[in-house]
PDB file of C-alpha atoms in Angstrom:
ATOM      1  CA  UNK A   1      -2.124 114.846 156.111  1.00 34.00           C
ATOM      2  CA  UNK A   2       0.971 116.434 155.091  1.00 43.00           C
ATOM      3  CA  UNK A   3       3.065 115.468 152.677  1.00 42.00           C
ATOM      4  CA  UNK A   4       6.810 114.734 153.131  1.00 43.00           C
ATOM      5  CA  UNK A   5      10.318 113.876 151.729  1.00 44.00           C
ATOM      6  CA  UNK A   6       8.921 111.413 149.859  1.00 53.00           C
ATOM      7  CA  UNK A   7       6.778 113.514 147.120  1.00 76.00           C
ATOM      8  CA  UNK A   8       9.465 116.464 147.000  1.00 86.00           C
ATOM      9  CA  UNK A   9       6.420 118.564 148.639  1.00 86.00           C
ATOM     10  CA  UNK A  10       6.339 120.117 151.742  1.00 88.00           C
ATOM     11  CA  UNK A  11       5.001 122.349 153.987  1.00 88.00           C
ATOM     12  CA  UNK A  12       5.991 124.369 157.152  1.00 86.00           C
ATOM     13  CA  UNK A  13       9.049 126.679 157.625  1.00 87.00           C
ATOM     14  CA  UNK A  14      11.686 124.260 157.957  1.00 89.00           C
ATOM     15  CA  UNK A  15      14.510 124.775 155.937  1.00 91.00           C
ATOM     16  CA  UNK A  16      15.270 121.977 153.708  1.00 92.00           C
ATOM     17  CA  UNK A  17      18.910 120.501 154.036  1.00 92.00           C
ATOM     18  CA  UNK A  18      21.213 120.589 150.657  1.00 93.00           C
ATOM     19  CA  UNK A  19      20.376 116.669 150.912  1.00 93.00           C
ATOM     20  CA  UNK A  20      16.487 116.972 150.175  1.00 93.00           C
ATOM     21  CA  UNK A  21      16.843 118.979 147.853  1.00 95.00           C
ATOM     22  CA  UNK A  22      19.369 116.959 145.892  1.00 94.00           C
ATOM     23  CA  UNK A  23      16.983 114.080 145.620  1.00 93.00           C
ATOM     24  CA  UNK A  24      14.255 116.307 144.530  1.00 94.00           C
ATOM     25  CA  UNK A  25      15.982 118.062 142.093  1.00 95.00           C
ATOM     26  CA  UNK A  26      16.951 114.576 141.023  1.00 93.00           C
ATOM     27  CA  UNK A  27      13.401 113.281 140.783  1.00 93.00           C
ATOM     28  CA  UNK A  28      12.427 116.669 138.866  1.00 94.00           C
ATOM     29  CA  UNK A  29      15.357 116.540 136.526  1.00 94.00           C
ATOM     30  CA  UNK A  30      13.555 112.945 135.541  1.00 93.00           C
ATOM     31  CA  UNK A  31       9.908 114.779 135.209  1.00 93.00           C
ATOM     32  CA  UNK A  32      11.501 117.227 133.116  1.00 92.00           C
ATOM     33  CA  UNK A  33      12.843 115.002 130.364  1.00 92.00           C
ATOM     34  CA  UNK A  34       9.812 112.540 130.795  1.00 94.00           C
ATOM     35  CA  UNK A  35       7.775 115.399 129.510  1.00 94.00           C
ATOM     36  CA  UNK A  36       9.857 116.159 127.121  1.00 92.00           C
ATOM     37  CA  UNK A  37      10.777 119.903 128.513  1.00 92.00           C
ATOM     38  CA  UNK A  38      14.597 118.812 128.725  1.00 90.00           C
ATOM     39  CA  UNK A  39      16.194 116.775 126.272  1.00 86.00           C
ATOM     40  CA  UNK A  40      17.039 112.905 126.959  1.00 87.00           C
ATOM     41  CA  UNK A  41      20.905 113.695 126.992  1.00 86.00           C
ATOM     42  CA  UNK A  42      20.193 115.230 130.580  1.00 90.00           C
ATOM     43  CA  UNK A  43      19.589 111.763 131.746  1.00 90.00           C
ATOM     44  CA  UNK A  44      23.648 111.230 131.662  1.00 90.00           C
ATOM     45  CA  UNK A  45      24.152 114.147 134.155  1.00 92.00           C
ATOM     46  CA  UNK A  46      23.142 112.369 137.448  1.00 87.00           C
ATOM     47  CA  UNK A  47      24.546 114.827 140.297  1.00 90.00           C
ATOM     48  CA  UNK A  48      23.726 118.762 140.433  1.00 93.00           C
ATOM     49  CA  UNK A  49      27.226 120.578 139.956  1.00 93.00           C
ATOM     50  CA  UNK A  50      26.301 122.959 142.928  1.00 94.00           C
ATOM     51  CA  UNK A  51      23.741 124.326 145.475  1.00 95.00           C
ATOM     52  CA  UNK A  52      23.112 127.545 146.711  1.00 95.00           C
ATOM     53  CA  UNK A  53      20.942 129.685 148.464  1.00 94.00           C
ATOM     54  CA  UNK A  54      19.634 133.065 146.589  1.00 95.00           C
ATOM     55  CA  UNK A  55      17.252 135.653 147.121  1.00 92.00           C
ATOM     56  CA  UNK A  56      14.329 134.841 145.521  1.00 89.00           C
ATOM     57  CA  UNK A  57      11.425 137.244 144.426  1.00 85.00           C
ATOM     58  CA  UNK A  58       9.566 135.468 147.765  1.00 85.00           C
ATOM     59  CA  UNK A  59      12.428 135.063 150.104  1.00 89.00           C
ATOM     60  CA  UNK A  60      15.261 132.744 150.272  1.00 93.00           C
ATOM     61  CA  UNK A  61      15.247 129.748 147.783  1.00 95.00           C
ATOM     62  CA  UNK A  62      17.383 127.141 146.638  1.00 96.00           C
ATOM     63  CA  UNK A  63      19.513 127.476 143.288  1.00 97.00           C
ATOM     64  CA  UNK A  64      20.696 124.346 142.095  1.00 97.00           C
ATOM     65  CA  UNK A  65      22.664 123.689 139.053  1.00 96.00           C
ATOM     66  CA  UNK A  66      23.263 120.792 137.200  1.00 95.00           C
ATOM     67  CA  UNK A  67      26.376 120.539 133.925  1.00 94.00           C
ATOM     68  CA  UNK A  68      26.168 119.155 131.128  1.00 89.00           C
ATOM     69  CA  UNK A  69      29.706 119.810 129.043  1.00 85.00           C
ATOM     70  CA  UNK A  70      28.726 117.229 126.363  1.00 81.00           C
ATOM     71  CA  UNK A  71      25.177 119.455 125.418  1.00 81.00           C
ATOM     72  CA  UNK A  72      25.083 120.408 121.522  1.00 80.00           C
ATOM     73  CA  UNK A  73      23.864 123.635 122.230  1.00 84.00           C
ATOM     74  CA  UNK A  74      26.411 125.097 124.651  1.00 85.00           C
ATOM     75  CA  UNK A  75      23.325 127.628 125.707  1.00 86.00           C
ATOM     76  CA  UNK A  76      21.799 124.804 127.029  1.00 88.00           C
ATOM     77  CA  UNK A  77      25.075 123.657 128.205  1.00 92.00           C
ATOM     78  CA  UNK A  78      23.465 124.418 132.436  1.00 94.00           C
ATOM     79  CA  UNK A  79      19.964 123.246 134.134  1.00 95.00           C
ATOM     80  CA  UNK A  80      19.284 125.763 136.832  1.00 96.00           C
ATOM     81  CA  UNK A  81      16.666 124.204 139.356  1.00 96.00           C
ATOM     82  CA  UNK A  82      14.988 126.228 141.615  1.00 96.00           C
ATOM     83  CA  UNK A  83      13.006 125.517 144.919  1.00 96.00           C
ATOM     84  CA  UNK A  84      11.885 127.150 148.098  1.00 95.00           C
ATOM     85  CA  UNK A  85      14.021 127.047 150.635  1.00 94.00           C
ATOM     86  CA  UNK A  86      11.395 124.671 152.938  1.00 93.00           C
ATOM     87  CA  UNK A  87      11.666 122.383 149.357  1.00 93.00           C
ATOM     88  CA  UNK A  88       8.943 122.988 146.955  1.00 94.00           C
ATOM     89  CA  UNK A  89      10.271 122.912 143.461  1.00 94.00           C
ATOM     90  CA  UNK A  90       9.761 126.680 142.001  1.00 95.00           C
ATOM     91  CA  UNK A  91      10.928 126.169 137.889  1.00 94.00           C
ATOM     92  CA  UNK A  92      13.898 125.553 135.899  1.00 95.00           C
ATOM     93  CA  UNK A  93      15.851 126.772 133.161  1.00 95.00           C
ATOM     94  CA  UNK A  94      19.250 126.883 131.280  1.00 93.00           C
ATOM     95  CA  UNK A  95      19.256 130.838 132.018  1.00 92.00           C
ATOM     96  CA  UNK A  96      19.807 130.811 135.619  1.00 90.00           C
ATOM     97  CA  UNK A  97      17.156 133.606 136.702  1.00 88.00           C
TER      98      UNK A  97
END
């Protein structure tokens, strides 16, 4: 059975809409600090500050980019999400590649 909107995983060709992959990128942002990879102050920023579509290594892939202007360390200051462009989450990072 496949799996759907639900999980954040998906498979197929569709494209994901800028919608799906806000409420993944939500649920991941959550993961993220749960394990400890982000810090808890991350919690506070509850909407990504923009969405894009890039060329990724694979193909096209979503960018999306959450702002934090109250981080400590202003090099940690952006949360770059990434995820195919069907909706898969790829990584994330504060450096944007």
């Amino acid at each position: 059975m496949a799996s759907g909107a639900s999980d954040c995983h998906f498979h197929g060709n569709a494209v994901a809409t800028q919608a799906t992959v806000s409420t993944c990128a939500a649920k991941y942002q959550k993961d993220l600090i749960a394990s400890g990879k982000i810090a808890k102050s991350w919690a506070a920023v509850k909407e990504p500050a923009s969405f894009e579509q890039i060329d990724g290594e694979k193909g096209k892939e979503w960018k999306v980019t959450f702002k934090d202007p109250a981080a400590a360390d202003k090099s940690k200051e952006s949360l770059y999400m990434f995820f195919t462009a069907q909706g898969n989450f790829i990584a994330a990072n504060h450096t944007g590649k």
